[in-house]
mmCIF file of C-alpha atoms in Angstrom:
data_model
loop_
_atom_site.group_PDB
_atom_site.id
_atom_site.type_symbol
_atom_site.label_atom_id
_atom_site.label_comp_id
_atom_site.label_asym_id
_atom_site.label_seq_id
_atom_site.Cartn_x
_atom_site.Cartn_y
_atom_site.Cartn_z
ATOM 1 C CA SER A 624 -84.459 67.295 13.786
ATOM 2 C CA HIS A 625 -82.669 64.036 14.563
ATOM 3 C CA ILE A 626 -83.757 60.595 13.538
ATOM 4 C CA VAL A 627 -83.020 57.908 16.087
ATOM 5 C CA THR A 628 -82.205 54.636 14.360
ATOM 6 C CA ASN A 629 -81.539 51.364 16.125
ATOM 7 C CA ALA A 630 -81.916 53.110 19.483
ATOM 8 C CA ARG A 631 -80.917 50.939 22.417
ATOM 9 C CA TRP A 632 -82.175 51.978 25.819
ATOM 10 C CA PHE A 633 -80.330 50.691 28.853
ATOM 11 C CA ALA A 634 -81.514 51.409 32.368
ATOM 12 C CA MET A 635 -78.503 49.580 33.750
ATOM 13 C CA THR A 636 -80.222 46.637 35.319
ATOM 14 C CA GLU A 637 -78.584 43.222 35.610
ATOM 15 C CA ARG A 638 -80.459 42.010 32.535
ATOM 16 C CA ASP A 639 -78.862 44.725 30.384
ATOM 17 C CA ILE A 640 -75.289 44.147 31.485
ATOM 18 C CA PRO A 641 -74.656 40.961 29.390
ATOM 19 C CA SER A 642 -75.530 42.928 26.229
ATOM 20 C CA LEU A 643 -73.111 45.678 27.216
ATOM 21 C CA ILE A 644 -70.392 43.114 28.004
ATOM 22 C CA GLY A 645 -70.804 41.599 24.533
ATOM 23 C CA TRP A 646 -70.601 45.044 22.982
ATOM 24 C CA ALA A 647 -67.534 46.008 25.061
ATOM 25 C CA GLU A 648 -65.692 42.838 24.058
ATOM 26 C CA LYS A 649 -66.112 43.730 20.369
ATOM 27 C CA LEU A 650 -64.880 47.336 20.622
ATOM 28 C CA THR A 651 -61.605 48.016 18.844
ATOM 29 C CA GLY A 652 -61.206 51.598 20.039
ATOM 30 C CA PRO A 653 -63.016 54.468 21.772
ATOM 31 C CA ASP A 654 -66.783 54.513 21.164
ATOM 32 C CA ARG A 655 -68.810 57.573 22.123
ATOM 33 C CA GLU A 656 -72.144 55.746 21.884
ATOM 34 C CA PHE A 657 -70.899 53.137 24.351
ATOM 35 C CA ASP A 658 -69.693 55.969 26.602
ATOM 36 C CA CYS A 659 -73.321 57.194 26.745
ATOM 37 C CA TYR A 660 -74.533 53.882 28.095
ATOM 38 C CA LEU A 661 -71.748 53.712 30.680
ATOM 39 C CA HIS A 662 -72.664 57.233 31.745
ATOM 40 C CA GLY A 663 -76.211 56.040 32.318
ATOM 41 C CA LEU A 664 -74.697 53.584 34.777
ATOM 42 C CA ALA A 665 -72.891 56.431 36.562
ATOM 43 C CA ILE A 666 -75.993 58.546 37.127
ATOM 44 C CA GLY A 667 -78.637 55.849 37.453
ATOM 45 C CA GLY A 668 -80.509 56.833 34.314
ATOM 46 C CA ARG A 669 -81.080 55.573 30.803
ATOM 47 C CA PHE A 670 -79.319 56.796 27.685
ATOM 48 C CA HIS A 671 -79.378 56.319 23.998
ATOM 49 C CA ALA A 672 -77.266 58.095 21.410
ATOM 50 C CA LEU A 673 -78.818 60.044 18.590
ATOM 51 C CA GLY A 674 -78.144 59.020 15.013
ATOM 52 C CA ASP A 675 -75.469 61.629 14.271
ATOM 53 C CA GLY A 676 -73.447 60.672 17.338
ATOM 54 C CA SER A 677 -73.130 64.181 18.797
ATOM 55 C CA TYR A 678 -75.949 63.994 21.373
ATOM 56 C CA CYS A 679 -77.450 61.552 23.819
ATOM 57 C CA ILE A 680 -80.960 61.458 25.196
ATOM 58 C CA LEU A 681 -81.020 60.941 28.952
ATOM 59 C CA GLU A 682 -83.933 59.774 31.052
ATOM 60 C CA ARG A 683 -83.629 59.472 34.785
ATOM 61 C CA PRO A 684 -86.011 59.343 37.728
ATOM 62 C CA ILE A 685 -86.336 62.518 39.762
ATOM 63 C CA ASP A 686 -88.890 62.489 42.563
ATOM 64 C CA GLY A 687 -90.644 59.477 41.041
ATOM 65 C CA LEU A 688 -90.945 60.934 37.537
ATOM 66 C CA TRP A 689 -88.820 60.049 34.514
ATOM 67 C CA ILE A 690 -87.293 63.289 33.223
ATOM 68 C CA ARG A 691 -85.930 63.392 29.667
ATOM 69 C CA GLY A 692 -83.202 65.711 28.398
ATOM 70 C CA VAL A 693 -80.679 65.949 25.590
ATOM 71 C CA TRP A 694 -76.979 65.984 26.448
ATOM 72 C CA SER A 695 -74.062 66.942 24.241
ATOM 73 C CA LEU A 696 -71.441 64.223 24.067
ATOM 74 C CA ARG A 697 -68.945 66.846 25.220
ATOM 75 C CA ARG A 698 -70.515 66.462 28.696
ATOM 76 C CA ILE A 699 -70.049 62.688 28.711
ATOM 77 C CA PRO A 700 -66.632 61.416 29.913
ATOM 78 C CA ARG A 701 -64.638 59.401 27.374
ATOM 79 C CA TYR A 702 -64.712 56.154 29.338
ATOM 80 C CA THR A 703 -63.601 53.977 26.397
ATOM 81 C CA GLY A 704 -60.712 56.266 25.491
ATOM 82 C CA SER A 705 -59.451 57.610 28.809
ATOM 83 C CA LEU A 706 -57.987 55.542 31.613
ATOM 84 C CA ASP A 707 -58.598 58.407 34.080
ATOM 85 C CA ALA A 708 -62.306 58.567 33.138
ATOM 86 C CA ILE A 709 -62.971 54.827 33.468
ATOM 87 C CA VAL A 710 -60.993 54.588 36.724
ATOM 88 C CA ALA A 711 -63.127 57.424 38.131
ATOM 89 C CA LEU A 712 -66.268 55.530 37.087
ATOM 90 C CA VAL A 713 -65.033 52.298 38.727
ATOM 91 C CA GLU A 714 -64.241 54.187 41.932
ATOM 92 C CA LYS A 715 -67.702 55.761 41.907
ATOM 93 C CA THR A 716 -69.683 52.591 41.162
ATOM 94 C CA LEU A 717 -67.513 50.126 43.091
ATOM 95 C CA PRO A 718 -66.040 52.071 46.033
ATOM 96 C CA GLY A 719 -63.130 50.310 47.708
ATOM 97 C CA TRP A 720 -62.547 47.756 44.942
ATOM 98 C CA LEU A 721 -58.928 47.118 43.956
ATOM 99 C CA ILE A 722 -57.991 47.708 40.305
ATOM 100 C CA GLN A 723 -55.173 45.753 38.639
ATOM 101 C CA GLN A 724 -54.202 46.290 35.021
ATOM 102 C CA TYR A 725 -51.616 44.735 32.728
ATOM 103 C CA ASP A 726 -50.497 45.597 29.213
ATOM 104 C CA ALA A 727 -50.406 43.017 26.449
ATOM 105 C CA GLY A 728 -47.517 40.594 26.847
ATOM 106 C CA VAL A 729 -47.617 40.562 30.653
ATOM 107 C CA TYR A 730 -48.356 37.077 32.002
ATOM 108 C CA GLY A 731 -48.783 35.883 28.420
ATOM 109 C CA ALA A 732 -51.874 37.992 27.697
ATOM 110 C CA ASP A 733 -52.323 38.925 24.060
ATOM 111 C CA ARG A 734 -54.321 42.090 24.936
ATOM 112 C CA PRO A 735 -54.424 44.508 27.856
ATOM 113 C CA THR A 736 -56.247 42.997 30.836
ATOM 114 C CA ALA A 737 -57.971 44.358 33.937
ATOM 115 C CA HIS A 738 -58.928 42.699 37.196
ATOM 116 C CA LEU A 739 -61.241 44.101 39.882
ATOM 117 C CA PHE A 740 -61.321 42.689 43.414
ATOM 118 C CA GLU A 741 -63.965 43.475 46.020
ATOM 119 C CA PRO A 742 -62.942 45.211 49.245
ATOM 120 C CA ASP A 743 -61.368 42.871 51.823
ATOM 121 C CA PHE A 744 -60.644 40.222 49.176
ATOM 122 C CA ALA A 745 -57.205 39.566 50.668
ATOM 123 C CA LYS A 746 -58.673 38.823 54.102
ATOM 124 C CA LYS A 747 -61.376 36.624 52.563
ATOM 125 C CA SER A 748 -58.866 34.728 50.405
ATOM 126 C CA ARG A 749 -56.745 33.919 53.477
ATOM 127 C CA THR A 750 -59.785 32.474 55.247
ATOM 128 C CA GLU A 751 -60.959 30.638 52.094
ATOM 129 C CA LYS A 752 -64.188 32.599 51.999
ATOM 130 C CA PRO A 753 -65.437 33.376 48.506
ATOM 131 C CA TYR A 754 -64.831 36.859 47.190
ATOM 132 C CA LEU A 755 -65.907 38.692 44.087
ATOM 133 C CA ARG A 756 -63.423 39.197 41.273
ATOM 134 C CA ALA A 757 -64.059 40.384 37.734
ATOM 135 C CA ASP A 758 -61.748 40.236 34.718
ATOM 136 C CA GLY A 759 -61.762 41.963 31.385
ATOM 137 C CA SER A 760 -59.596 42.340 28.322
ATOM 138 C CA GLY A 761 -59.670 44.690 25.372
ATOM 139 C CA ASN A 762 -57.648 46.436 22.703
ATOM 140 C CA SER A 763 -56.667 49.129 25.235
ATOM 141 C CA ARG A 764 -56.448 49.466 28.992
ATOM 142 C CA PRO A 765 -59.630 51.580 29.178
ATOM 143 C CA LEU A 766 -61.579 48.983 27.161
ATOM 144 C CA ALA A 767 -60.301 46.167 29.364
ATOM 145 C CA LEU A 768 -61.413 48.078 32.454
ATOM 146 C CA CYS A 769 -64.846 48.797 30.916
ATOM 147 C CA THR A 770 -65.400 45.047 30.468
ATOM 148 C CA ALA A 771 -64.139 44.233 33.961
ATOM 149 C CA LEU A 772 -66.443 46.879 35.456
ATOM 150 C CA LEU A 773 -69.484 45.465 33.712
ATOM 151 C CA ARG A 774 -68.583 41.919 34.811
ATOM 152 C CA ALA A 775 -68.139 43.088 38.410
ATOM 153 C CA LEU A 776 -71.565 44.738 38.385
ATOM 154 C CA GLN A 777 -73.047 41.588 36.901
ATOM 155 C CA SER A 778 -71.427 39.392 39.549
ATOM 156 C CA LYS A 779 -72.626 41.679 42.344
ATOM 157 C CA GLY A 780 -76.153 41.361 40.985
ATOM 158 C CA GLU A 781 -75.899 37.571 40.779
ATOM 159 C CA GLY A 782 -73.972 37.218 44.033
ATOM 160 C CA ASN A 783 -71.216 35.094 42.498
ATOM 161 C CA ASP A 784 -67.765 35.222 40.892
ATOM 162 C CA ALA A 785 -67.339 37.153 37.626
#
């Protein structure tokens, strides 16, 4: 049996995203527990990791009922450690958004950075209409993109710039 300690449930609503942004900004490397919460975002459910770090509990609505199941972390993409995985998540959750990434040292940044721009941002910027943009930085390119993704989702929910 597993003991769940300090379990954090996130249903991926706008009110949860600031907590995840704060957590993402403090990550120094890949984090499988954090990957569980980002995966909840991808499937529209809620996750929390079990104490030993090898499983996640998933709850998600199916036909109006919350269904609970246990998932092995092997089934969860490594968003915080794989650029391919986090890019796929951005493309799924923010279709059509432009991704820009820079390594540390580019444009004076001390850490890798990521920028996300909403679709049609170039057309909007030429007409001086506001457009959504989200920025993130981290110890790696995947971590920077994780933060930018969360900020973009937060800005979409608030209807303003990230």
